[in-house]
Short mmCIF file of C-alpha atoms in Angstrom, two decimals:
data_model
loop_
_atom_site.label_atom_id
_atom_site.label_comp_id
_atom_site.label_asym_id
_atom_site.label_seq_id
_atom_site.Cartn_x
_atom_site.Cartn_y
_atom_site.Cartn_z
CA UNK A 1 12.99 -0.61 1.55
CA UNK A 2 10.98 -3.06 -0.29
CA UNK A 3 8.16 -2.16 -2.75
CA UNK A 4 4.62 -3.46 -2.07
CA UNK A 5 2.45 -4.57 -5.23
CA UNK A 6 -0.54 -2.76 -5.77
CA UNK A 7 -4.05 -3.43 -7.79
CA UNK A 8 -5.91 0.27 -8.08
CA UNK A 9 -9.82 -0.93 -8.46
CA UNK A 10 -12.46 2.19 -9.43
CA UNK A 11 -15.12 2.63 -11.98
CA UNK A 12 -13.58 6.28 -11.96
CA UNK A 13 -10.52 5.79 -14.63
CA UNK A 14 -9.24 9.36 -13.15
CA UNK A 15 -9.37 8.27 -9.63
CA UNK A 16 -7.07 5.32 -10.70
CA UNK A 17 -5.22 7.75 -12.44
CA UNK A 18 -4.97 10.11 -9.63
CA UNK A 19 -4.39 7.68 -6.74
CA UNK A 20 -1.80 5.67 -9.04
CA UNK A 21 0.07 9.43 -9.65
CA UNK A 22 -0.38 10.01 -5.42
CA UNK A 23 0.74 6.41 -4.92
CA UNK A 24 4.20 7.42 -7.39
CA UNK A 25 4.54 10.49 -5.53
CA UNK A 26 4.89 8.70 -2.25
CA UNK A 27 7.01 5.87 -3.68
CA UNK A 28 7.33 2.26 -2.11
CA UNK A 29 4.59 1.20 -4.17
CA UNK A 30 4.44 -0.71 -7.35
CA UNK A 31 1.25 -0.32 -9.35
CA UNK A 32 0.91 -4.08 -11.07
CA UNK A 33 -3.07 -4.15 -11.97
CA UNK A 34 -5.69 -2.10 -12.39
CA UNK A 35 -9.28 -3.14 -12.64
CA UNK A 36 -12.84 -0.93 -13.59
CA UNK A 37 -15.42 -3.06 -11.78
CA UNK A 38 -15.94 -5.78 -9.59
CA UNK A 39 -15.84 -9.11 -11.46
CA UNK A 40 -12.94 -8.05 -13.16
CA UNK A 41 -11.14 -6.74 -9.57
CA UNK A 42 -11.76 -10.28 -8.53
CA UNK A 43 -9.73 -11.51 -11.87
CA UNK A 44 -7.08 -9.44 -11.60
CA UNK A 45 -6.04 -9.73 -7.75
CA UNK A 46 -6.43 -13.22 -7.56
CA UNK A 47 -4.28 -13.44 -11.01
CA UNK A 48 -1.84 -10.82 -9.65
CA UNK A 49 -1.49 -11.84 -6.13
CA UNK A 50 -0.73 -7.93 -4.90
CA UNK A 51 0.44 -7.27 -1.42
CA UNK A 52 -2.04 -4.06 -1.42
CA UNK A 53 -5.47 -3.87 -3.21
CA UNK A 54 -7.16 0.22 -3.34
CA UNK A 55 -10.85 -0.94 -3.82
CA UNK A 56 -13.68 1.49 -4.46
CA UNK A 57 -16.72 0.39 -2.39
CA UNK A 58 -19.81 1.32 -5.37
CA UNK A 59 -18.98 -0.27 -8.36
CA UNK A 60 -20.90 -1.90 -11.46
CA UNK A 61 -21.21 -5.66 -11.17
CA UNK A 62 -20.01 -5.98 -7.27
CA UNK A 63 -20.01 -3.65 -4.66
CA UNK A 64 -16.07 -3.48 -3.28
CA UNK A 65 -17.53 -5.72 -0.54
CA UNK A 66 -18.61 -8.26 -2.34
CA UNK A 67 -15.56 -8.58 -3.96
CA UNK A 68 -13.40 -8.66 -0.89
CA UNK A 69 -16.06 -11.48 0.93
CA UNK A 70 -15.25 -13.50 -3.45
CA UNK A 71 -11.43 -12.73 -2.30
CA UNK A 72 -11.60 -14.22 1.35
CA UNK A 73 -13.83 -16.92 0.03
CA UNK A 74 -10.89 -17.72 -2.93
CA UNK A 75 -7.74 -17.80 -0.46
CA UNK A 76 -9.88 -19.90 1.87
CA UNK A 77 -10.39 -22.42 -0.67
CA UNK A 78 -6.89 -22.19 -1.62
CA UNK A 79 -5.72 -22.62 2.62
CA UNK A 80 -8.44 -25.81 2.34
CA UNK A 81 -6.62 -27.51 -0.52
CA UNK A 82 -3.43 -26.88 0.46
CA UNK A 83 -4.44 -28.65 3.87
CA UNK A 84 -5.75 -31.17 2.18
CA UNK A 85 -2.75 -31.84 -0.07
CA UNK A 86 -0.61 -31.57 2.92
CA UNK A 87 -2.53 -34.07 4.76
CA UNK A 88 -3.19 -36.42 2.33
CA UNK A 89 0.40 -36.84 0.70
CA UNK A 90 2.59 -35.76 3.69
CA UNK A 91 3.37 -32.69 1.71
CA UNK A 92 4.93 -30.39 3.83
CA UNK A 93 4.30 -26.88 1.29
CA UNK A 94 2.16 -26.50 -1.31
CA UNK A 95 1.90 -24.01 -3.32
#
């Protein structure tokens, strides 16, 4: 069984504490990241590139919405360059 990477984000340290000791419990899971609020959730998962992100929804800074719409809007840009470097110098991957 492989392990998926994790990034616990809550304002609440002991519900990253508690959800990281669940997450343990049930094994398969690798906790790589944690982050307290929203700009710094966006940091750390696009930094840590986790299979899995646990995101609180009310946070200081940006709701967990807002930071998933800052995610989406970061791996599109990253799908548009990659196109573009594919495109433009017959590069087949890009990474």
């Amino acid at each position: 069984m492989s392990t998926l990477r994790a990034v616990l984000v809550d304002d609440e340290p002991l519900a990253r504490e508690e959800l990281g000791y669940l997450l343990g419990q049930l094994g398969g899971v690798d906790i790589v990241g944690e982050a307290g609020n929203g700009p710094d959730a966006v940091e750390t998962v696009d930094r840590l590139q986790p299979d899995l992100v646990f995101l609180d929804v009310q946070m200081p800074g940006l709701t967990g919405f807002e930071v998933a719409r800052r995610l989406l809007d970061l791996e599109a840009r990253s799908e548009e360059h990659t196109s573009e470097l594919q495109s433009r110098f017959g590069i087949s991957y890009a990474v």
